[in-house]
Short mmCIF file of C-alpha atoms in Angstrom, two decimals:
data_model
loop_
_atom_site.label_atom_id
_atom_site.label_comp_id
_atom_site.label_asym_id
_atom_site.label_seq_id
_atom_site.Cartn_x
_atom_site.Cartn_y
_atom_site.Cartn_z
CA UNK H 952 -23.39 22.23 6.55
CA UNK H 953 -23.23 19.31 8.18
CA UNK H 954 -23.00 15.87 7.22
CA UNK H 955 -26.46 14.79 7.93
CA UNK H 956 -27.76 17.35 6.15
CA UNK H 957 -25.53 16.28 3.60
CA UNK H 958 -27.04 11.93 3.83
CA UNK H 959 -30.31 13.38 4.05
CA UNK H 960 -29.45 14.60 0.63
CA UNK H 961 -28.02 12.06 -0.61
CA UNK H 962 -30.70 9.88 0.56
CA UNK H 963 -33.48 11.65 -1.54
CA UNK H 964 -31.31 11.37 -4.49
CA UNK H 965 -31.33 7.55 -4.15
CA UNK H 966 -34.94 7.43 -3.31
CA UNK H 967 -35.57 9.69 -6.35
CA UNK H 968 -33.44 7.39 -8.29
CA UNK H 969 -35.12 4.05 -6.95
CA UNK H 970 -38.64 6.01 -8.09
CA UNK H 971 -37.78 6.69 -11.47
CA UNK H 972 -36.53 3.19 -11.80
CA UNK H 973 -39.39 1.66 -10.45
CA UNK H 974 -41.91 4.42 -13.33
CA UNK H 975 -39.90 3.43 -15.70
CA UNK H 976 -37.93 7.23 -15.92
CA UNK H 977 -34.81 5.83 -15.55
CA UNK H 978 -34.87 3.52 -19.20
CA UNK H 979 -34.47 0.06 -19.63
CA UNK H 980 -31.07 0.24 -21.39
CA UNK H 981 -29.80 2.81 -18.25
CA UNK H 982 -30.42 0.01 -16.14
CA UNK H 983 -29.14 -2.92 -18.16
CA UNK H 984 -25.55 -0.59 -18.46
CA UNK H 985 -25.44 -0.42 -15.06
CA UNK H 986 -25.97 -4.00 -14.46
CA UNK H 987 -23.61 -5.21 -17.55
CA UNK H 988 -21.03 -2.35 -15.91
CA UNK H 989 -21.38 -4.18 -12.59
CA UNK H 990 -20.20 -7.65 -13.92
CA UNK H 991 -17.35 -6.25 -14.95
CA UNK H 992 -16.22 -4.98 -11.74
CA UNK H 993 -14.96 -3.84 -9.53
CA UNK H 994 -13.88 -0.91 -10.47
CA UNK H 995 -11.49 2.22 -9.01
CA UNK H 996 -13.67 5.04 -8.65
CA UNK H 997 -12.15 8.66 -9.50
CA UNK H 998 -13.94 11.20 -7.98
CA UNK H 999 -13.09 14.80 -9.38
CA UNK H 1000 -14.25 18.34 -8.77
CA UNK H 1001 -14.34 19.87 -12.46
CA UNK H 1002 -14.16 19.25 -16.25
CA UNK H 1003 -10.56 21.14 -16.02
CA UNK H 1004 -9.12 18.82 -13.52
CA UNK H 1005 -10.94 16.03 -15.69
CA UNK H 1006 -9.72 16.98 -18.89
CA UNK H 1007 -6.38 16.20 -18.49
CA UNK H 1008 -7.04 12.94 -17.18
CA UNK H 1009 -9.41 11.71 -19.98
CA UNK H 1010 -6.74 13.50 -22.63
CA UNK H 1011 -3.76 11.51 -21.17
CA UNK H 1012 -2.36 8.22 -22.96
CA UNK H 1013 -2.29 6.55 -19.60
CA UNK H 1014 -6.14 6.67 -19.92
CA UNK H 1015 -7.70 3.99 -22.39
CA UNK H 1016 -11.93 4.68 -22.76
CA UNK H 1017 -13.70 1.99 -23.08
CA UNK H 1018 -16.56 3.99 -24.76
CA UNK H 1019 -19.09 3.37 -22.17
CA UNK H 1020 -20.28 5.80 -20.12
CA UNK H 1021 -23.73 5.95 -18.09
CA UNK H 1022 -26.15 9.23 -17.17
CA UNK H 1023 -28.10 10.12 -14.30
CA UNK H 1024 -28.78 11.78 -11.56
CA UNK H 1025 -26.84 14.73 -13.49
CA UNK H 1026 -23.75 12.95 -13.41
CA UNK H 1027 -21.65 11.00 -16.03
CA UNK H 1028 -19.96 7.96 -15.06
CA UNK H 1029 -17.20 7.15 -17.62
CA UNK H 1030 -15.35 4.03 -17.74
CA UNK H 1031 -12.09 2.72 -19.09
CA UNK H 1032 -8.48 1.73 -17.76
CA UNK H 1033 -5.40 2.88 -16.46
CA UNK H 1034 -2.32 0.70 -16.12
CA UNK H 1035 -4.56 -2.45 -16.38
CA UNK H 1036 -6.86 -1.20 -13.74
CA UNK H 1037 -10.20 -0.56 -14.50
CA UNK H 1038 -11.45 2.85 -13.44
CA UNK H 1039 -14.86 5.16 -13.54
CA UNK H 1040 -14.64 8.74 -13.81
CA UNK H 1041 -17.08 11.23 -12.19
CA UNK H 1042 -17.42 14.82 -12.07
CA UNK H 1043 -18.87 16.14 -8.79
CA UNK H 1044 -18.89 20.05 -9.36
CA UNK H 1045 -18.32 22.38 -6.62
CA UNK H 1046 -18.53 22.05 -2.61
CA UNK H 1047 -19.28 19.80 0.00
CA UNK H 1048 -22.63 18.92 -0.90
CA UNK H 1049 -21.94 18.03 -4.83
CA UNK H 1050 -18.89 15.70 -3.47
CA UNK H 1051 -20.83 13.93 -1.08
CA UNK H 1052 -23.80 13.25 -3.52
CA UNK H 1053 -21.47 12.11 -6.37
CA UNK H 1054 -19.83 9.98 -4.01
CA UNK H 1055 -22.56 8.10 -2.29
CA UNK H 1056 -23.96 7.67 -5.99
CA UNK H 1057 -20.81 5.66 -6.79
CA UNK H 1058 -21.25 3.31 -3.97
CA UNK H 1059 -24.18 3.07 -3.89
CA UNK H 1060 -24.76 1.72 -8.02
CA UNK H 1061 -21.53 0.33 -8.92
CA UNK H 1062 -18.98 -1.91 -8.29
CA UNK H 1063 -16.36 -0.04 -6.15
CA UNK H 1064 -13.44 -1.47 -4.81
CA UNK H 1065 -11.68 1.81 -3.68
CA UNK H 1066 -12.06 5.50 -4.49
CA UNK H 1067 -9.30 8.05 -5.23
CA UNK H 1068 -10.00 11.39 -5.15
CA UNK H 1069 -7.96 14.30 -6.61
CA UNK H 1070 -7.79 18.05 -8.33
CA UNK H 1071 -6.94 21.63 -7.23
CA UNK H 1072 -6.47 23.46 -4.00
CA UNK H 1073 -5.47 26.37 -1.73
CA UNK H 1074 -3.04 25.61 1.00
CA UNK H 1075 -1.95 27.14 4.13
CA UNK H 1076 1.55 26.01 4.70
CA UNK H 1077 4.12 28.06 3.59
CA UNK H 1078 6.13 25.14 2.85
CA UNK H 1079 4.75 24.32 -0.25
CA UNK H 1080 4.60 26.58 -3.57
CA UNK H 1081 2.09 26.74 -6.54
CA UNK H 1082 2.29 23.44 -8.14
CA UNK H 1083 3.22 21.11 -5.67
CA UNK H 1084 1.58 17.58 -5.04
CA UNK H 1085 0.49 17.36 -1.76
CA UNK H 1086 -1.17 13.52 -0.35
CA UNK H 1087 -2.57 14.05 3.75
CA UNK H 1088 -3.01 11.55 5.83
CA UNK H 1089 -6.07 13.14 7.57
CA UNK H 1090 -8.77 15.12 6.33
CA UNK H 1091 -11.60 17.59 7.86
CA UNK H 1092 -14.58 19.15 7.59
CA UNK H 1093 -13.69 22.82 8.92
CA UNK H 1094 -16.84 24.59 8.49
CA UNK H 1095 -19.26 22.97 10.77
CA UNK H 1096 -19.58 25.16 13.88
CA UNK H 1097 -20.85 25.93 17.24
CA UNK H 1098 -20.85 29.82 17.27
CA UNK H 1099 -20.39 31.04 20.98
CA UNK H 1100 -22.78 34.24 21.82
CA UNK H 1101 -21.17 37.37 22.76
CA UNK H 1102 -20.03 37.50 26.42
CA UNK H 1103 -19.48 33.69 26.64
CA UNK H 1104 -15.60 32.14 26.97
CA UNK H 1105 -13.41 29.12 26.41
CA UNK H 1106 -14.69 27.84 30.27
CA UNK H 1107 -18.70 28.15 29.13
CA UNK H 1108 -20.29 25.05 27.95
CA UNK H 1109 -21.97 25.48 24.58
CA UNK H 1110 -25.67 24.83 23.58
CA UNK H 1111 -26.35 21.12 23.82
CA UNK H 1112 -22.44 20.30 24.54
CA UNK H 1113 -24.26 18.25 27.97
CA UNK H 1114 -26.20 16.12 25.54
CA UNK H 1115 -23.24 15.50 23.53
CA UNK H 1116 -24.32 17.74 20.10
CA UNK H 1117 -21.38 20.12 20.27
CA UNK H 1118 -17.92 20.43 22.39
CA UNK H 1119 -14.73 21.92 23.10
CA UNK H 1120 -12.28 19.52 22.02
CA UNK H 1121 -11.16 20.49 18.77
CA UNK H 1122 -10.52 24.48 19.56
CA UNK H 1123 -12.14 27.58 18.78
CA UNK H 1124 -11.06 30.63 16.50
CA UNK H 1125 -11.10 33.84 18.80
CA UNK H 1126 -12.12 36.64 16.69
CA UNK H 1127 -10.85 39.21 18.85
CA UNK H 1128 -7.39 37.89 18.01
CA UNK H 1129 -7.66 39.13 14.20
CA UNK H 1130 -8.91 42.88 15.66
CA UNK H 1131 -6.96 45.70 14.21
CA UNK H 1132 -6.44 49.17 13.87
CA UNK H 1133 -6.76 49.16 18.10
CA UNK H 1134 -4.69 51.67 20.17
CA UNK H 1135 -1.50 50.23 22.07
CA UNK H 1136 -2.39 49.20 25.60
CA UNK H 1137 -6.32 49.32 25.29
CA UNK H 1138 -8.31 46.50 25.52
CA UNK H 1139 -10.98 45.35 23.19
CA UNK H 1140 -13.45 42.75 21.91
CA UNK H 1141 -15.54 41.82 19.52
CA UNK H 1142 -19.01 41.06 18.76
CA UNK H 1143 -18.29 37.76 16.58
CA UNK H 1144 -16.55 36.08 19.87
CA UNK H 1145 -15.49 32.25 18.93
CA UNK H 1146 -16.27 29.99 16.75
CA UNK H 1147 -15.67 26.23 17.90
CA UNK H 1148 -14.84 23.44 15.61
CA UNK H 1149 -17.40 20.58 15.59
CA UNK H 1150 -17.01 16.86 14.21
CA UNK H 1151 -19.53 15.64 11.61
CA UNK H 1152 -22.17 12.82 13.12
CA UNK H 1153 -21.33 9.59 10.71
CA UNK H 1154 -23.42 6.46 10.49
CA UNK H 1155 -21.23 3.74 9.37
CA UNK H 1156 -23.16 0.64 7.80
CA UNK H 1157 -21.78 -1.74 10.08
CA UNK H 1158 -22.58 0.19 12.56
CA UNK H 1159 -26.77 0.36 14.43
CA UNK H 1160 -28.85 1.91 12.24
CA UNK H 1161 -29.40 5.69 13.87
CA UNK H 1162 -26.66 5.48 16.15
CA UNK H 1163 -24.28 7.96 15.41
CA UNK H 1164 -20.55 8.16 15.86
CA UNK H 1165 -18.74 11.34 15.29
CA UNK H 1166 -16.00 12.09 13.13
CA UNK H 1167 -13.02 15.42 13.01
CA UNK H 1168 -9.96 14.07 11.62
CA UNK H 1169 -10.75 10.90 9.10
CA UNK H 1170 -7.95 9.26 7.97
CA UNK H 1171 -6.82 7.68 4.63
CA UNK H 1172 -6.80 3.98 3.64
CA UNK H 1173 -3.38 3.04 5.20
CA UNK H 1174 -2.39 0.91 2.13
CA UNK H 1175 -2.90 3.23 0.01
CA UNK H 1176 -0.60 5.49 1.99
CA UNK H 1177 1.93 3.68 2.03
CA UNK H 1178 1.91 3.37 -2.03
CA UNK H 1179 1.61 6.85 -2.07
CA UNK H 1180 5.16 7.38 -0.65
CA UNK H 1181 6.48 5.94 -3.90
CA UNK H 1182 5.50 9.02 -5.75
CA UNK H 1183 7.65 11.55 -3.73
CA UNK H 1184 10.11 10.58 -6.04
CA UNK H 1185 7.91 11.71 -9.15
CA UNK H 1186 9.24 14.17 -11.24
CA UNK H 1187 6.65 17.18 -12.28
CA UNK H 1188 6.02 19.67 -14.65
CA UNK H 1189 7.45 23.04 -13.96
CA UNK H 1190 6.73 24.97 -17.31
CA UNK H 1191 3.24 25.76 -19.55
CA UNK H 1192 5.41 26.46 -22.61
CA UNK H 1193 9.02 27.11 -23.43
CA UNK H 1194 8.57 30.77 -21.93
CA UNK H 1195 6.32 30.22 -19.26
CA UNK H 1196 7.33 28.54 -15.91
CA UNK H 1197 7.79 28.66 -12.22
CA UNK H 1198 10.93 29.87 -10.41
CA UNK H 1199 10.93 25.88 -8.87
CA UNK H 1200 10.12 22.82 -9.46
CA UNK H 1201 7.62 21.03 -7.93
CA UNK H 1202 7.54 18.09 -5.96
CA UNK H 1203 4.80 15.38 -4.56
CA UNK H 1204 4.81 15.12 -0.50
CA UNK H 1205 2.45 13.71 1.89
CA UNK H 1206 1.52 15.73 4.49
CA UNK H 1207 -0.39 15.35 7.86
CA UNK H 1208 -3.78 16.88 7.17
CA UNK H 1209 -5.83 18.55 5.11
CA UNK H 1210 -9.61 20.40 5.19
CA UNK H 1211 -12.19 20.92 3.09
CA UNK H 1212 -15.10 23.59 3.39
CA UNK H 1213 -17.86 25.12 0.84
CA UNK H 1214 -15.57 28.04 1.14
CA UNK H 1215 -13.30 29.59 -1.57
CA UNK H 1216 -10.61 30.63 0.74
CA UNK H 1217 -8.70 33.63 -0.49
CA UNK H 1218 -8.43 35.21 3.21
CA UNK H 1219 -4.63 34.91 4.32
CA UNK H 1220 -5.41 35.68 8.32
CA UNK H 1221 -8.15 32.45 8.04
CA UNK H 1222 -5.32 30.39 6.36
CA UNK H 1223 -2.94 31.12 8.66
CA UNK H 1224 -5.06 30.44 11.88
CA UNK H 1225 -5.57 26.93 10.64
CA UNK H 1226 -1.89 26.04 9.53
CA UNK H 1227 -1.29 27.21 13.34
CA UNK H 1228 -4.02 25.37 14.48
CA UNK H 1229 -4.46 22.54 12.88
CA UNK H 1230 -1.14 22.02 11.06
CA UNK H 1231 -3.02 22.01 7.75
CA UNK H 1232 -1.71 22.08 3.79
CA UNK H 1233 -4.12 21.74 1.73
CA UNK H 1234 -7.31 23.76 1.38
CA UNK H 1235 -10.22 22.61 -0.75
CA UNK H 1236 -14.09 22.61 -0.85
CA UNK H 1237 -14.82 18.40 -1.27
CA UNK H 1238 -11.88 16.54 -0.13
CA UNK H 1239 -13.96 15.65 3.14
CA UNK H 1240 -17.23 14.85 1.92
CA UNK H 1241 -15.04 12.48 -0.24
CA UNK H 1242 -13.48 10.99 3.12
CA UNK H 1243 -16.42 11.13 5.19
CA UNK H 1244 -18.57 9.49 2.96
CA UNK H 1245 -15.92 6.89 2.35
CA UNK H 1246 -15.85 6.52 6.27
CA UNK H 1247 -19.30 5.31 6.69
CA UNK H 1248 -19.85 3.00 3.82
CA UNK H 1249 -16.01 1.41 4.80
CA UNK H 1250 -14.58 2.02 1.47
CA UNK H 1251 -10.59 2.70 0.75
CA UNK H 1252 -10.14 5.78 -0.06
CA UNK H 1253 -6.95 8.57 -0.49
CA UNK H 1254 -7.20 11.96 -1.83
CA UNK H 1255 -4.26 13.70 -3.81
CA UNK H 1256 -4.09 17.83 -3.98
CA UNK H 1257 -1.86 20.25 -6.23
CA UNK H 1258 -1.55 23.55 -5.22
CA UNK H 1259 -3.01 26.28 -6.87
CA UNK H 1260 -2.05 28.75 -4.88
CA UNK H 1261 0.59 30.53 -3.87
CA UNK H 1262 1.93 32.12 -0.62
CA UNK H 1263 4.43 34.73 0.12
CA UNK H 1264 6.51 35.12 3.01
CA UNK H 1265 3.70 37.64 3.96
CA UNK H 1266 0.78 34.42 3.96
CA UNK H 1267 -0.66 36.34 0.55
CA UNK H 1268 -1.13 34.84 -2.65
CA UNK H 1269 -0.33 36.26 -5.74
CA UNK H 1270 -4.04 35.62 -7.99
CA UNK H 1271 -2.95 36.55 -11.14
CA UNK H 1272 0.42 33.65 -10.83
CA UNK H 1273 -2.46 31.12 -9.72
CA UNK H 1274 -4.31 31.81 -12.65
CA UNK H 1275 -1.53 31.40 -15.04
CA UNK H 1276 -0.85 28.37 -13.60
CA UNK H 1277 -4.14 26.52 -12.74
CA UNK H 1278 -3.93 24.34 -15.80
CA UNK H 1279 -0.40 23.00 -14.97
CA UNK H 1280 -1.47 22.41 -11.26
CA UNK H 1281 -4.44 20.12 -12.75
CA UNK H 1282 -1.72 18.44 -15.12
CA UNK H 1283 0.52 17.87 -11.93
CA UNK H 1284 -2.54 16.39 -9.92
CA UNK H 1285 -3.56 14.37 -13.04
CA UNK H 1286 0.75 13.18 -13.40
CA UNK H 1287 0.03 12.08 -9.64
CA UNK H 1288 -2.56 10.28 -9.60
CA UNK H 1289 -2.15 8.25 -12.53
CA UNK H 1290 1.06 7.21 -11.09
CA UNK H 1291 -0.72 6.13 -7.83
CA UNK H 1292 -3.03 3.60 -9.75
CA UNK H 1293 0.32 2.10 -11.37
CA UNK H 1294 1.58 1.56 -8.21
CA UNK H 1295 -1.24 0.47 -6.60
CA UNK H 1296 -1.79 -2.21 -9.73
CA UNK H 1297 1.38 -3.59 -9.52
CA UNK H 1298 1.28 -3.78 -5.63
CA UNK H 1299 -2.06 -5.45 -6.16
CA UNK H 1300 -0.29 -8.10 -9.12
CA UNK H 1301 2.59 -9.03 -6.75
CA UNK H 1302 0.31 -9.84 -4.21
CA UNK H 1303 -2.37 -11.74 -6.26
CA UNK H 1304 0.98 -13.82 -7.40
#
């Protein structure tokens, strides 16, 4: 789905918001929290996909509550510290369209000075193993598509590609190329032809209202990057117990690029084609909305992964291993991130002195 499906979303859920404020829904002492919570600011925002990879996090000694949390809209915003830095917690749920609500929410009410991002994924590079920390650079949305009819190829323009809606420059998937079970020699083809990778339209709020720009590959805040490389140094967890752990240890690394989709990706030939494409590591189902929402309202923003998955030399994963070891993956991405917001405090002290 696309992201201005996605802001017209988000945009009734602010509207809806503004109306119960303005009937009096929302209460008096909902409104005065947020205000209060506001002259406090700004704040770190952590944006994470579910209670498991939030758990950890609110569980760890590194987090300190501060007991004040606010509701609505579905979501709970929870505040507190870590290392000095004062932080808000909120849970998204699953896919694109959760993440990019959540998101704009955040901005949109509170205080933000930066958002950081971070849980669970799949990955396609073979690389990497179950565990691992993995930081890109660039993120995606790989799911929004022009899909060519049967009969047309690589040299056809697509539907609306002259008025500028669609093109060819970020590839196609041929679906012919993943036919098997076809005789030596013979030629074939198939009905589902290609697929061609589209960027999302973004509306940036310095930008003119309704003029869109569009938007494949969105990149991290550069500063925060460049903290970032100080935890490929971090040491994780490589056990659940004193008789259960991995056959390595795992390590933090930032990579080039990840994607996100509303897509739980267990297909190995899919995975493949877009390590090969698009030289991406992790695979996850928010990551994006995270990035492009981030994008148009000009907020830093960096999103850190840990693998859930694993891949053998054959591109499968084993399910049953990833489901033994989901829970330390969320501790690992948890280890990581809290780590980031130490650096990032002290880079932020030094310079402030």
């Amino acid at each position: 789905m696309g992201i201005s499906v996605v802001a017209c979303i988000v945009l009734s859920a602010i509207l809806m918001l503004n109306a119960q404020q303005s009937n009096g829904a929302l209460s008096a002492e909902t409104q005065m929290l947020i205000e209060e919570a506001n002259m406090s600011g700004p704040y770190l925002g952590l944006v994470i996909p579910n209670s498991f990879e939030m758990d950890p996090l609110l569980q760890s000694p590194n987090f300190t509550s501060s007991n004040l949390f606010v509701d609505f809209s579905g979501r709970r915003f929870r505040f507190g510290t870590i290392a000095n830095k004062q932080v808000i917690l909120v849970m998204t749920g699953l896919s694109m369209i959760n993440a990019a609500i959540t998101t704009q929410l955040l901005l949109s009410v509170f205080n933000i000075e930066g958002v950081v991002h971070y849980g669970i994924a799949g990955h396609a590079n073979p690389s990497f193993n179950l565990a691992d920390v993995v930081i890109p650079q660039y993120w995606s949305h790989s799911a929004l598509w022009s899909w060519q009819r049967y009969g047309e190829g690589p040299q056809d323009e697509l539907p609306l590609e002259a008025n500028g809606d669609y093109t060819r420059e970020f590839g196609y998937l041929n679906v012919a190329n993943y036919t098997v079970n076809v005789t030596d020699g013979s030629s074939y083809d198939n009905l589902l032809n290609n697929i061609w990778f589209q960027p999302e339209e973004v509306f940036p709020i310095d930008g003119t209202p309704e003029e869109r720009q569009h938007a494949f590959w969105v990149a991290v805040d550069p500063l925060y990057y460049e903290i970032s490389q100080e935890l490929e140094e971090l040491e994780l967890e490589r056990c659940l117990n004193a008789t259960t752990c991995l056959p390595h240890t795992p390590k933090v690394a930032r990579v080039q690029r990840g994607t996100s989709a509303s897509i739980f990706l267990s297909n190995a030939a899919y995975r493949s084609f877009l390590y090969d494409k698009f030289n991406i590591t992790p695979l996850d189902m928010e990551s994006a909305s995270v990035a492009l929402i981030c994008l148009q309202q000009r907020v830093p923003f960096i999103a850190i992964r840990s693998l859930s998955s694993s891949l053998t030399s054959g591109g499968s994963g084993d399910p049953n291993e990833a489901s033994k070891f989901i829970t330390l993956a969320s501790k690992n991405s948890v280890t990581a991130v809290v780590e980031f917001i130490k650096q990032l405090s002290l880079h932020q002290l030094l310079i402030n002195h």
